[in-house]
Short mmCIF file of C-alpha atoms in Angstrom, two decimals:
data_model
loop_
_atom_site.label_atom_id
_atom_site.label_comp_id
_atom_site.label_asym_id
_atom_site.label_seq_id
_atom_site.Cartn_x
_atom_site.Cartn_y
_atom_site.Cartn_z
CA UNK A 71 -0.35 -0.26 0.02
CA UNK A 72 2.17 3.04 -1.19
CA UNK A 73 5.09 0.81 -2.43
CA UNK A 74 6.03 0.07 -6.03
CA UNK A 75 8.89 -2.32 -6.66
CA UNK A 76 11.52 -1.96 -8.75
CA UNK A 77 13.46 -5.02 -10.81
CA UNK A 78 16.90 -5.12 -12.60
CA UNK A 79 19.52 -7.60 -13.37
CA UNK A 80 16.68 -9.76 -14.65
CA UNK A 81 17.62 -13.14 -16.34
CA UNK A 82 15.06 -16.55 -16.90
CA UNK A 83 15.66 -19.51 -17.02
CA UNK A 84 12.65 -21.21 -18.00
CA UNK A 85 9.67 -20.04 -19.84
CA UNK A 86 7.08 -22.93 -20.45
CA UNK A 87 3.94 -23.10 -21.23
CA UNK A 88 2.57 -25.21 -18.41
CA UNK A 89 -1.03 -26.16 -18.94
CA UNK A 90 -3.71 -25.47 -21.13
CA UNK A 91 -7.81 -25.35 -20.12
CA UNK A 92 -10.23 -24.70 -23.27
CA UNK A 93 -14.32 -24.30 -21.66
CA UNK A 94 -17.88 -22.48 -23.35
CA UNK A 95 -15.78 -19.25 -21.29
CA UNK A 96 -12.12 -19.24 -21.65
CA UNK A 97 -9.43 -20.62 -22.97
CA UNK A 98 -6.79 -20.80 -20.03
CA UNK A 99 -2.85 -20.48 -20.39
CA UNK A 100 -0.97 -21.62 -17.56
CA UNK A 101 2.96 -20.41 -18.09
CA UNK A 102 5.39 -21.66 -16.01
CA UNK A 103 9.03 -19.24 -15.63
CA UNK A 104 11.89 -19.65 -13.75
CA UNK A 105 14.24 -16.33 -13.13
CA UNK A 106 16.25 -14.30 -10.63
CA UNK A 107 16.17 -10.35 -10.34
CA UNK A 108 16.89 -7.64 -7.36
CA UNK A 109 14.09 -6.47 -5.77
CA UNK A 110 13.95 -2.25 -4.68
CA UNK A 111 11.06 -1.20 -2.97
CA UNK A 112 10.27 2.51 -3.32
CA UNK A 113 8.36 4.18 -1.86
CA UNK A 114 5.42 5.96 -4.02
CA UNK A 115 4.33 9.23 -2.42
CA UNK A 116 8.48 10.51 -2.00
CA UNK A 117 10.53 7.94 -4.80
CA UNK A 118 13.08 6.93 -1.60
CA UNK A 119 14.28 3.33 -2.19
CA UNK A 120 13.36 1.37 1.55
CA UNK A 121 15.03 -1.28 0.67
CA UNK A 122 17.22 -2.58 -1.57
CA UNK A 123 18.50 -6.44 -2.81
CA UNK A 124 22.25 -6.49 -4.64
CA UNK A 125 21.79 -9.57 -5.45
CA UNK A 126 19.82 -11.58 -7.46
CA UNK A 127 17.54 -13.36 -5.68
CA UNK A 128 15.72 -16.67 -8.12
CA UNK A 129 12.11 -16.91 -7.80
CA UNK A 130 9.45 -18.77 -9.88
CA UNK A 131 5.32 -18.59 -10.61
CA UNK A 132 2.88 -19.42 -12.57
CA UNK A 133 1.30 -16.66 -15.23
CA UNK A 134 -1.90 -17.09 -16.60
CA UNK A 135 -3.54 -15.59 -19.33
CA UNK A 136 -7.36 -15.72 -20.39
CA UNK A 137 -9.68 -14.66 -23.71
CA UNK A 138 -12.66 -16.01 -24.78
CA UNK A 139 -12.53 -18.92 -27.01
CA UNK A 140 -13.81 -16.40 -30.28
CA UNK A 141 -10.83 -14.25 -30.16
CA UNK A 142 -7.91 -14.74 -32.72
CA UNK A 143 -4.32 -13.86 -32.13
CA UNK A 144 -3.31 -9.83 -33.20
CA UNK A 145 -2.01 -9.37 -36.58
CA UNK A 146 -1.28 -5.53 -35.08
CA UNK A 147 -0.01 -3.99 -31.23
CA UNK A 148 -2.42 -4.91 -28.40
CA UNK A 149 -3.05 -4.43 -24.99
CA UNK A 150 0.42 -5.05 -24.40
CA UNK A 151 1.51 -2.08 -26.37
CA UNK A 152 -0.82 -0.38 -24.77
CA UNK A 153 -3.67 0.00 -27.36
CA UNK A 154 -6.78 -0.93 -27.39
CA UNK A 155 -7.06 -4.81 -29.00
CA UNK A 156 -10.33 -3.71 -30.76
CA UNK A 157 -9.40 -0.25 -32.68
CA UNK A 158 -5.54 0.44 -32.13
CA UNK A 159 -6.64 3.35 -30.24
CA UNK A 160 -4.13 4.58 -27.15
CA UNK A 161 -4.62 3.55 -23.50
CA UNK A 162 -4.60 4.45 -20.07
CA UNK A 163 -3.67 1.74 -18.94
CA UNK A 164 -5.09 1.34 -15.61
CA UNK A 165 -7.50 3.83 -15.61
CA UNK A 166 -10.33 2.48 -16.94
CA UNK A 167 -11.62 -0.98 -18.08
CA UNK A 168 -13.39 -0.02 -21.83
CA UNK A 169 -12.04 2.45 -24.62
CA UNK A 170 -13.42 5.93 -24.48
CA UNK A 171 -12.73 5.44 -28.54
CA UNK A 172 -15.32 2.01 -29.22
CA UNK A 173 -16.91 1.31 -25.91
CA UNK A 174 -14.86 -2.20 -26.47
CA UNK A 175 -13.83 -4.13 -22.64
CA UNK A 176 -10.75 -3.98 -22.99
CA UNK A 177 -9.61 -7.41 -20.37
CA UNK A 178 -13.23 -8.71 -21.57
CA UNK A 179 -10.40 -10.94 -23.35
CA UNK A 180 -12.41 -10.41 -26.47
CA UNK A 181 -9.74 -9.00 -28.32
CA UNK A 182 -6.68 -10.10 -26.55
CA UNK A 183 -4.85 -12.98 -24.40
CA UNK A 184 -5.41 -10.54 -20.29
CA UNK A 185 -2.98 -11.63 -17.55
CA UNK A 186 -5.43 -12.84 -14.80
CA UNK A 187 -3.06 -13.70 -12.03
CA UNK A 188 0.45 -14.25 -11.23
CA UNK A 189 1.10 -16.97 -8.68
CA UNK A 190 4.35 -18.25 -6.29
CA UNK A 191 5.04 -21.50 -8.67
CA UNK A 192 4.97 -23.40 -4.86
CA UNK A 193 0.78 -21.46 -4.30
CA UNK A 194 -0.08 -22.76 -7.62
CA UNK A 195 -2.90 -25.66 -8.29
CA UNK A 196 -5.62 -26.17 -10.16
CA UNK A 197 -8.46 -28.37 -9.84
CA UNK A 198 -10.86 -29.59 -12.57
CA UNK A 199 -14.03 -26.87 -12.26
CA UNK A 200 -16.28 -30.00 -12.41
CA UNK A 201 -15.31 -31.66 -9.48
CA UNK A 202 -16.30 -28.96 -7.18
CA UNK A 203 -18.73 -29.43 -4.95
CA UNK A 204 -21.90 -27.78 -6.42
CA UNK A 205 -20.68 -26.67 -9.63
CA UNK A 206 -22.55 -27.67 -12.58
CA UNK A 207 -25.61 -26.67 -10.17
CA UNK A 208 -24.33 -22.95 -10.13
CA UNK A 209 -23.16 -23.60 -13.98
CA UNK A 210 -26.72 -24.19 -14.70
CA UNK A 211 -28.36 -21.04 -12.59
CA UNK A 212 -25.85 -18.76 -14.33
CA UNK A 213 -23.93 -20.04 -17.19
CA UNK A 214 -21.21 -17.60 -17.87
CA UNK A 215 -20.03 -18.22 -13.93
CA UNK A 216 -16.13 -18.21 -14.57
CA UNK A 217 -13.20 -18.79 -11.95
CA UNK A 218 -11.73 -16.39 -12.96
CA UNK A 219 -14.13 -13.78 -12.18
CA UNK A 220 -13.91 -15.41 -8.64
CA UNK A 221 -10.83 -15.21 -8.37
CA UNK A 222 -10.67 -11.88 -9.59
CA UNK A 223 -13.12 -10.90 -6.97
CA UNK A 224 -11.69 -12.57 -4.11
CA UNK A 225 -7.96 -10.78 -4.37
CA UNK A 226 -9.08 -7.04 -4.39
CA UNK A 227 -11.47 -7.79 -1.84
CA UNK A 228 -8.39 -9.32 0.43
CA UNK A 229 -6.95 -5.95 -0.93
CA UNK A 230 -9.04 -3.80 0.20
CA UNK A 231 -9.00 -5.75 4.02
CA UNK A 232 -5.04 -4.91 4.28
CA UNK A 233 -5.41 -1.50 3.13
CA UNK A 234 -8.60 -1.10 6.13
CA UNK A 235 -5.94 -2.50 8.55
CA UNK A 236 -3.90 -0.56 7.65
CA UNK A 237 -5.78 2.84 7.01
CA UNK A 238 -7.54 2.30 10.42
CA UNK A 239 -10.03 3.06 7.64
CA UNK A 240 -13.19 0.39 7.38
CA UNK A 241 -14.01 2.32 4.30
CA UNK A 242 -11.33 0.28 1.55
CA UNK A 243 -13.60 -2.38 2.90
CA UNK A 244 -17.46 -0.95 2.60
CA UNK A 245 -17.88 -1.33 -1.64
CA UNK A 246 -16.63 -5.21 -0.80
CA UNK A 247 -18.43 -6.36 2.15
CA UNK A 248 -22.31 -6.03 3.90
CA UNK A 249 -22.93 -3.86 6.33
CA UNK A 250 -23.03 -6.60 8.56
CA UNK A 251 -19.12 -7.62 8.34
CA UNK A 252 -18.79 -4.03 8.12
CA UNK A 253 -20.14 -3.60 11.83
CA UNK A 254 -19.13 -6.45 12.98
CA UNK A 255 -15.49 -5.82 11.86
CA UNK A 256 -15.45 -2.49 13.91
CA UNK A 257 -16.72 -4.10 17.02
CA UNK A 258 -13.94 -6.85 16.71
CA UNK A 259 -11.32 -4.09 15.70
CA UNK A 260 -12.30 -2.34 19.38
CA UNK A 261 -11.90 -4.95 21.49
CA UNK A 262 -8.68 -6.95 20.15
CA UNK A 263 -7.20 -3.26 19.64
CA UNK A 264 -5.15 -1.80 16.65
CA UNK A 265 -2.95 -4.54 14.52
CA UNK A 266 -1.62 -5.23 11.35
CA UNK A 267 0.88 -6.81 8.41
CA UNK A 268 3.87 -5.65 7.28
CA UNK A 269 5.56 -7.44 3.57
CA UNK A 270 2.10 -8.98 2.67
CA UNK A 271 2.06 -11.13 -0.02
CA UNK A 272 -1.22 -12.62 -1.21
CA UNK A 273 0.35 -16.56 -2.85
CA UNK A 274 -3.14 -18.31 -3.69
CA UNK A 275 -6.88 -17.63 -4.18
CA UNK A 276 -9.15 -20.88 -5.14
CA UNK A 277 -12.60 -21.77 -5.13
CA UNK A 278 -13.79 -25.35 -3.35
CA UNK A 279 -17.59 -24.54 -3.28
CA UNK A 280 -20.90 -23.60 -3.19
CA UNK A 281 -23.88 -22.64 -0.92
CA UNK A 282 -27.31 -22.11 -2.95
CA UNK A 283 -30.33 -21.51 -2.04
CA UNK A 284 -34.15 -19.90 -2.59
CA UNK A 285 -32.99 -16.10 -2.37
CA UNK A 286 -29.48 -16.05 -1.38
CA UNK A 287 -26.12 -17.96 -3.13
CA UNK A 288 -23.09 -17.75 -1.49
CA UNK A 289 -19.28 -19.48 -2.68
CA UNK A 290 -16.55 -20.88 -0.32
CA UNK A 291 -13.20 -19.01 -1.20
CA UNK A 292 -9.37 -19.87 0.27
CA UNK A 293 -7.04 -17.51 0.18
CA UNK A 294 -3.32 -18.49 1.71
CA UNK A 295 -0.72 -14.96 2.70
CA UNK A 296 2.06 -14.06 4.44
CA UNK A 297 2.82 -10.83 6.87
CA UNK A 298 4.29 -10.46 9.17
CA UNK A 299 1.98 -8.99 12.61
CA UNK A 300 2.41 -5.74 13.56
CA UNK A 301 0.51 -4.35 16.88
CA UNK A 302 0.48 -0.83 18.25
CA UNK A 303 -0.15 -0.25 21.27
CA UNK A 304 -2.67 2.46 22.84
CA UNK A 305 -0.31 5.20 22.76
CA UNK A 306 0.43 4.79 18.78
CA UNK A 307 3.11 2.59 19.20
CA UNK A 308 4.48 -0.48 17.60
CA UNK A 309 4.63 -2.87 20.58
CA UNK A 310 8.23 -5.05 19.94
CA UNK A 311 7.76 -8.85 19.08
CA UNK A 312 9.19 -11.31 17.42
CA UNK A 313 9.41 -10.13 13.61
CA UNK A 314 8.71 -13.96 11.83
CA UNK A 315 5.87 -14.12 8.61
CA UNK A 316 2.77 -15.48 9.86
CA UNK A 317 1.15 -18.04 7.27
CA UNK A 318 -2.64 -17.09 6.74
CA UNK A 319 -4.97 -19.51 5.54
CA UNK A 320 -8.78 -17.94 5.15
CA UNK A 321 -12.01 -19.17 4.17
CA UNK A 322 -14.18 -15.50 2.32
CA UNK A 323 -17.13 -16.18 1.67
CA UNK A 324 -19.05 -14.06 -1.11
CA UNK A 325 -22.59 -13.88 -1.49
CA UNK A 326 -25.21 -12.91 -3.64
CA UNK A 327 -28.66 -12.57 -4.35
CA UNK A 328 -29.76 -16.18 -5.95
CA UNK A 329 -30.91 -14.86 -9.52
CA UNK A 330 -28.26 -12.83 -10.59
CA UNK A 331 -26.32 -13.66 -14.24
CA UNK A 332 -22.25 -13.28 -14.58
CA UNK A 333 -21.27 -10.01 -16.60
CA UNK A 334 -18.69 -11.75 -18.72
CA UNK A 335 -17.47 -8.20 -19.95
CA UNK A 336 -16.39 -6.91 -16.41
CA UNK A 337 -14.44 -10.26 -15.89
CA UNK A 338 -11.30 -9.01 -14.50
CA UNK A 339 -12.63 -5.37 -13.54
CA UNK A 340 -13.34 -6.00 -9.80
CA UNK A 341 -12.15 -2.47 -9.66
CA UNK A 342 -14.67 -0.75 -11.69
CA UNK A 343 -18.80 -1.13 -11.92
CA UNK A 344 -20.62 -4.10 -12.62
CA UNK A 345 -22.46 -2.10 -14.37
CA UNK A 346 -21.29 0.11 -16.28
CA UNK A 347 -17.69 -0.98 -16.27
CA UNK A 348 -17.04 3.24 -15.66
CA UNK A 349 -14.59 4.36 -13.17
CA UNK A 350 -15.47 4.55 -10.11
CA UNK A 351 -15.71 8.02 -8.36
CA UNK A 352 -13.69 7.41 -5.72
CA UNK A 353 -11.68 4.12 -4.47
CA UNK A 354 -14.36 4.13 -1.23
CA UNK A 355 -17.36 5.11 -3.25
CA UNK A 356 -20.60 2.93 -2.65
CA UNK A 357 -22.82 4.12 -5.23
CA UNK A 358 -21.78 4.50 -9.38
CA UNK A 359 -21.43 7.98 -10.32
CA UNK A 360 -21.79 7.62 -13.81
CA UNK A 361 -25.13 4.74 -13.42
CA UNK A 362 -26.04 4.92 -9.73
CA UNK A 363 -25.12 1.17 -8.96
CA UNK A 364 -25.10 0.63 -5.34
CA UNK A 365 -22.24 -1.72 -5.08
CA UNK A 366 -22.64 -3.98 -1.66
CA UNK A 367 -26.03 -5.52 -1.51
CA UNK A 368 -25.48 -8.28 -3.19
CA UNK A 369 -28.20 -7.21 -6.46
CA UNK A 370 -24.64 -6.63 -8.53
CA UNK A 371 -21.76 -8.63 -8.03
CA UNK A 372 -20.50 -11.07 -5.13
CA UNK A 373 -19.97 -9.20 -1.52
CA UNK A 374 -18.08 -10.96 1.31
CA UNK A 375 -20.26 -12.11 3.98
CA UNK A 376 -17.62 -12.88 6.77
CA UNK A 377 -14.17 -14.34 6.16
CA UNK A 378 -13.27 -17.90 8.67
CA UNK A 379 -11.20 -20.50 8.56
CA UNK A 380 -11.57 -24.06 7.30
CA UNK A 381 -12.62 -25.99 10.93
CA UNK A 382 -15.47 -24.11 9.89
CA UNK A 383 -18.39 -26.69 10.24
CA UNK A 384 -20.69 -24.49 7.29
CA UNK A 385 -16.79 -24.91 5.32
CA UNK A 386 -16.49 -28.48 6.04
CA UNK A 387 -20.05 -29.66 5.30
CA UNK A 388 -19.84 -27.93 2.06
CA UNK A 389 -16.45 -29.88 0.59
CA UNK A 390 -17.59 -32.99 1.46
CA UNK A 391 -20.37 -33.35 -1.12
CA UNK A 392 -19.37 -34.53 -3.97
CA UNK A 393 -20.94 -34.88 -7.41
CA UNK A 394 -21.77 -37.90 -8.95
CA UNK A 395 -18.06 -36.68 -11.53
CA UNK A 396 -15.61 -36.84 -8.56
CA UNK A 397 -17.05 -39.44 -6.64
CA UNK A 398 -16.74 -41.44 -9.60
CA UNK A 399 -12.83 -40.60 -10.82
CA UNK A 400 -10.45 -42.75 -10.27
CA UNK A 401 -8.37 -39.99 -11.56
CA UNK A 402 -7.95 -36.47 -12.50
CA UNK A 403 -6.43 -34.00 -13.46
CA UNK A 404 -5.97 -32.07 -10.01
CA UNK A 405 -2.48 -30.62 -9.30
CA UNK A 406 -1.80 -29.48 -5.33
CA UNK A 407 -0.13 -26.54 -4.25
CA UNK A 408 3.89 -27.35 -2.83
CA UNK A 409 3.04 -25.29 -0.18
CA UNK A 410 -0.12 -28.06 0.88
CA UNK A 411 1.81 -30.69 0.50
CA UNK A 412 4.59 -29.54 2.60
CA UNK A 413 1.86 -28.25 4.96
CA UNK A 414 0.41 -31.21 4.74
CA UNK A 415 3.41 -33.59 5.45
CA UNK A 416 4.36 -31.16 8.39
CA UNK A 417 1.13 -31.67 10.31
CA UNK A 418 1.38 -35.43 9.98
CA UNK A 419 5.07 -35.71 10.32
CA UNK A 420 5.31 -33.35 12.98
CA UNK A 421 2.32 -35.15 15.09
CA UNK A 422 4.22 -35.93 17.76
CA UNK A 423 6.07 -32.66 18.71
CA UNK A 424 9.29 -33.61 17.31
CA UNK A 425 11.19 -31.67 14.36
CA UNK A 426 13.32 -35.10 13.29
CA UNK A 427 16.23 -34.14 10.90
CA UNK A 428 15.05 -36.53 8.09
CA UNK A 429 11.63 -34.95 8.34
CA UNK A 430 12.86 -31.51 7.37
CA UNK A 431 15.83 -32.27 4.85
CA UNK A 432 12.80 -34.33 3.34
CA UNK A 433 10.52 -30.86 3.29
CA UNK A 434 12.90 -28.67 2.95
CA UNK A 435 13.79 -30.64 -0.11
CA UNK A 436 10.31 -30.99 -1.59
CA UNK A 437 10.95 -26.89 -0.95
CA UNK A 438 13.46 -25.99 -2.08
CA UNK A 439 12.76 -28.04 -5.43
CA UNK A 440 9.38 -25.05 -5.48
CA UNK A 441 12.16 -21.96 -4.34
CA UNK A 442 10.62 -22.08 -1.41
CA UNK A 443 13.32 -20.75 1.34
CA UNK A 444 14.01 -23.13 4.89
CA UNK A 445 12.73 -19.94 6.20
CA UNK A 446 9.00 -20.10 5.28
CA UNK A 447 9.66 -23.75 5.74
CA UNK A 448 10.49 -23.48 8.86
CA UNK A 449 7.52 -19.92 9.06
CA UNK A 450 5.16 -22.95 8.15
CA UNK A 451 6.17 -25.24 11.42
CA UNK A 452 6.16 -22.37 13.31
CA UNK A 453 2.92 -20.90 12.12
CA UNK A 454 1.05 -25.06 12.52
CA UNK A 455 3.27 -24.94 16.14
CA UNK A 456 1.19 -21.92 17.46
CA UNK A 457 -1.87 -23.41 15.84
CA UNK A 458 -2.36 -20.62 13.21
CA UNK A 459 -2.83 -22.96 10.70
CA UNK A 460 -4.89 -26.35 10.08
CA UNK A 461 -5.62 -28.15 7.42
CA UNK A 462 -7.58 -30.68 6.48
CA UNK A 463 -6.78 -34.13 6.78
CA UNK A 464 -7.73 -35.74 2.58
CA UNK A 465 -11.27 -36.03 2.95
CA UNK A 466 -11.88 -39.40 1.00
CA UNK A 467 -9.51 -42.41 -0.52
CA UNK A 468 -9.08 -40.03 -3.86
CA UNK A 469 -7.85 -37.25 -2.06
CA UNK A 470 -5.44 -39.37 0.23
CA UNK A 471 -3.73 -40.85 -3.16
CA UNK A 472 -3.11 -37.50 -4.95
CA UNK A 473 -1.03 -36.59 -1.52
CA UNK A 474 0.26 -39.41 -1.98
CA UNK A 475 0.61 -39.40 -5.61
CA UNK A 476 2.13 -35.17 -5.14
CA UNK A 477 4.80 -36.25 -1.88
CA UNK A 478 6.55 -39.21 -4.64
CA UNK A 479 6.53 -36.92 -7.57
CA UNK A 480 8.31 -33.64 -5.13
CA UNK A 481 10.33 -36.00 -3.06
CA UNK A 482 11.90 -37.53 -7.41
CA UNK A 483 12.36 -34.26 -8.59
CA UNK A 484 16.74 -34.52 -8.72
CA UNK A 485 15.67 -38.08 -10.07
CA UNK A 486 15.78 -39.65 -6.86
CA UNK A 487 14.29 -40.91 -3.38
CA UNK A 488 17.07 -42.17 -0.46
CA UNK A 489 15.85 -44.62 1.45
CA UNK A 490 15.60 -42.23 4.63
CA UNK A 491 12.98 -40.02 1.88
CA UNK A 492 11.76 -43.17 0.94
CA UNK A 493 10.55 -44.63 4.64
CA UNK A 494 9.33 -40.91 5.26
CA UNK A 495 6.92 -41.10 2.72
CA UNK A 496 5.88 -44.50 4.04
CA UNK A 497 5.25 -43.18 7.67
CA UNK A 498 3.26 -40.13 6.18
CA UNK A 499 0.88 -42.83 4.06
CA UNK A 500 0.24 -44.87 7.17
CA UNK A 501 -1.26 -41.98 8.60
CA UNK A 502 -3.80 -41.70 6.25
CA UNK A 503 -4.07 -44.83 4.96
CA UNK A 504 -2.07 -46.47 3.19
CA UNK A 505 0.71 -49.28 3.46
CA UNK A 506 4.63 -49.28 2.23
CA UNK A 507 3.23 -51.96 -0.95
CA UNK A 508 1.15 -48.59 -2.14
CA UNK A 509 3.96 -46.03 -1.70
CA UNK A 510 5.87 -47.79 -3.92
CA UNK A 511 2.85 -48.11 -6.13
CA UNK A 512 3.11 -44.21 -6.64
CA UNK A 513 7.13 -44.23 -7.15
CA UNK A 514 7.22 -46.22 -9.44
CA UNK A 515 3.97 -43.95 -10.84
CA UNK A 516 5.29 -41.28 -10.83
CA UNK A 517 7.70 -42.65 -12.66
CA UNK A 518 6.33 -43.96 -15.50
CA UNK A 519 5.02 -40.81 -15.47
CA UNK A 520 8.49 -38.95 -16.14
CA UNK A 521 9.69 -41.70 -18.35
CA UNK A 522 6.92 -40.53 -20.81
CA UNK A 523 6.93 -36.59 -20.13
CA UNK A 524 10.83 -36.93 -21.85
CA UNK A 525 9.87 -39.03 -23.61
CA UNK A 526 7.51 -36.67 -24.92
CA UNK A 527 9.80 -33.77 -25.16
CA UNK A 528 12.43 -36.14 -27.04
CA UNK A 529 9.98 -36.67 -29.95
CA UNK A 530 8.90 -33.32 -29.76
CA UNK A 531 12.40 -31.76 -30.04
CA UNK A 532 13.02 -34.13 -32.79
CA UNK A 533 9.79 -33.38 -34.80
CA UNK A 534 11.10 -29.59 -34.90
CA UNK A 535 14.73 -30.27 -35.58
CA UNK A 536 13.24 -32.06 -39.22
CA UNK A 537 11.05 -29.82 -39.26
CA UNK A 538 13.64 -26.81 -38.89
CA UNK A 539 16.10 -29.07 -41.44
CA UNK A 540 13.20 -29.84 -44.47
CA UNK A 541 12.73 -25.47 -43.72
CA UNK A 542 16.55 -25.39 -44.81
CA UNK A 543 17.01 -27.70 -47.19
CA UNK A 544 13.73 -26.48 -49.07
CA UNK A 545 15.22 -22.45 -48.73
CA UNK A 546 18.59 -23.56 -50.32
CA UNK A 547 17.22 -25.71 -53.35
CA UNK A 548 18.43 -24.27 -56.74
CA UNK A 549 15.44 -22.20 -58.50
CA UNK A 550 14.37 -23.80 -61.98
CA UNK A 551 14.72 -21.78 -64.66
CA UNK A 552 12.37 -20.25 -66.22
CA UNK A 553 11.11 -22.31 -69.59
CA UNK A 554 10.78 -20.13 -72.79
#
C-alpha cells in the first residue's frame, strides 16, 4: 500500500507453457517462469528507496493468461503495447476497463490475451472445475459463471482488507462487504486493538464450493497469504515482538442474491462498476457516479459476508458434498500446491511434537524444488505449532491418493529417492491409510509419468529439428529456370 517494486538484473532461466485448459467461457494458458532479479522497494509518495537487494534472488511463478474462445491472435498492437485490441486507440492502462474510442471492454478477453493472475510456484494448483461440489448446479443457474472472475474479485477484496487494517478505516471495505460484516469487523477491532500486517504476499485464491439457496447464493474461497504481524499500542507505538512471517489460511465467504447473472464484460474488472464498467469516482465509492448502481448489497456482484477458517462447520459441510463425477473419478487433473503438500506433511509428520532432522530434510528438499526457502518452511512449522494453520485431512481415498502421488512426485524432483526419504513417505502413507506397498506403487507411477514426459519431450524436439531441416533444405533448393 504506497510501495512499488523495481526489478533489475533480470535473468530468465526457464519459460514454458505448463498447462492449457479450454471451456465455453475461456481459453486458459498457464506459463511457468523461473528467473532471478534484484529487487528494490520504493515509496510511491517520496520516491525514496526503502529497501534494496544488491544480489539477485531466484523465483518461480505461474502466469495465467485468458481470452475468449472466439478471439484470434492479433496481427496489430494490443494491450501489451498500450493499444485497444479492438480499434487500436491508445489506452491508459489501469485507468479504465472500457475504451473511450470504441466502447470495447478491453479486459474482457474478447480481443486479446489478458493476464489474469501471477501465482508463486509453491502456491500454484489446478483442479478441474467440474470436481468442485455443486459446480454444475451453479453453471445451470448462471451459465457465464467462471473461476477467473471469482479469483479476481476475491483478490481485490483481500487487498481492500489489508488497506482497511493499515489505514484503520472501514472505507476501503464498504464497497466489497455487507453492512453486517463491516459492523462486526469494527467491533472486533475495538476489542482486540489495532494491528496490521507488513510484507504481505498473497499466495493463492481458490474456489472450494457453493451454498445455493432460494434467495441467496454463497461461495467459499480459500485464501492463502503471509505477512509479518505488527501490533500498535494505546499510544500509537508499535509493540516490539518477534518479527516472523506468518502463514495464514482463511475462508472468504462471498454472497449475492439468487438469480444474479455474471457479466462477462467485467471478468477482470472487480475494482470497476459491475453495471457500466466505468471507473469509480472514489476508491471507496459505494455507489457508481455514472449509473447510480449500488455496489454492496449483492444485486450486482459478489460481496464479502464473513471470513472464517477451514475447521468451520459451514465450510466442512460444503466441501464434503461430492458430485457424481467426483465420486466416480479414479484419476483427475488435480495439481496440489507445493505449500499444501509441505504443510500437510509437516502437520502429519510433526504430530508428535518432535522436529526430526530427517523429516526436515525431506520437507526442505520438496520446498527447494519450488524455490521455497528454509525460512518459509520454518514459518510453516512455526504457524502449525502455534495453532494458526490447520489443513483438514484428506476427505476420501481420491484425495489421499492424490496427496501420496504428489509427495512422491516432489520427492523424485531430483530423479531419486533415498532410503530415508522413502521411510518418511511410508510414515505419511500410514497416516492417510496406505501401506508400504502403496508407496512403492506411487513411486513407480511417478517414474512412469516422468519417463513418458521425457519421451514426449524428446519426440517433440526431434519433430522440431526435422521441420527446421526440411525448411532449411527447401530454402537452399536451386530455383528452376523458366522455360522459354
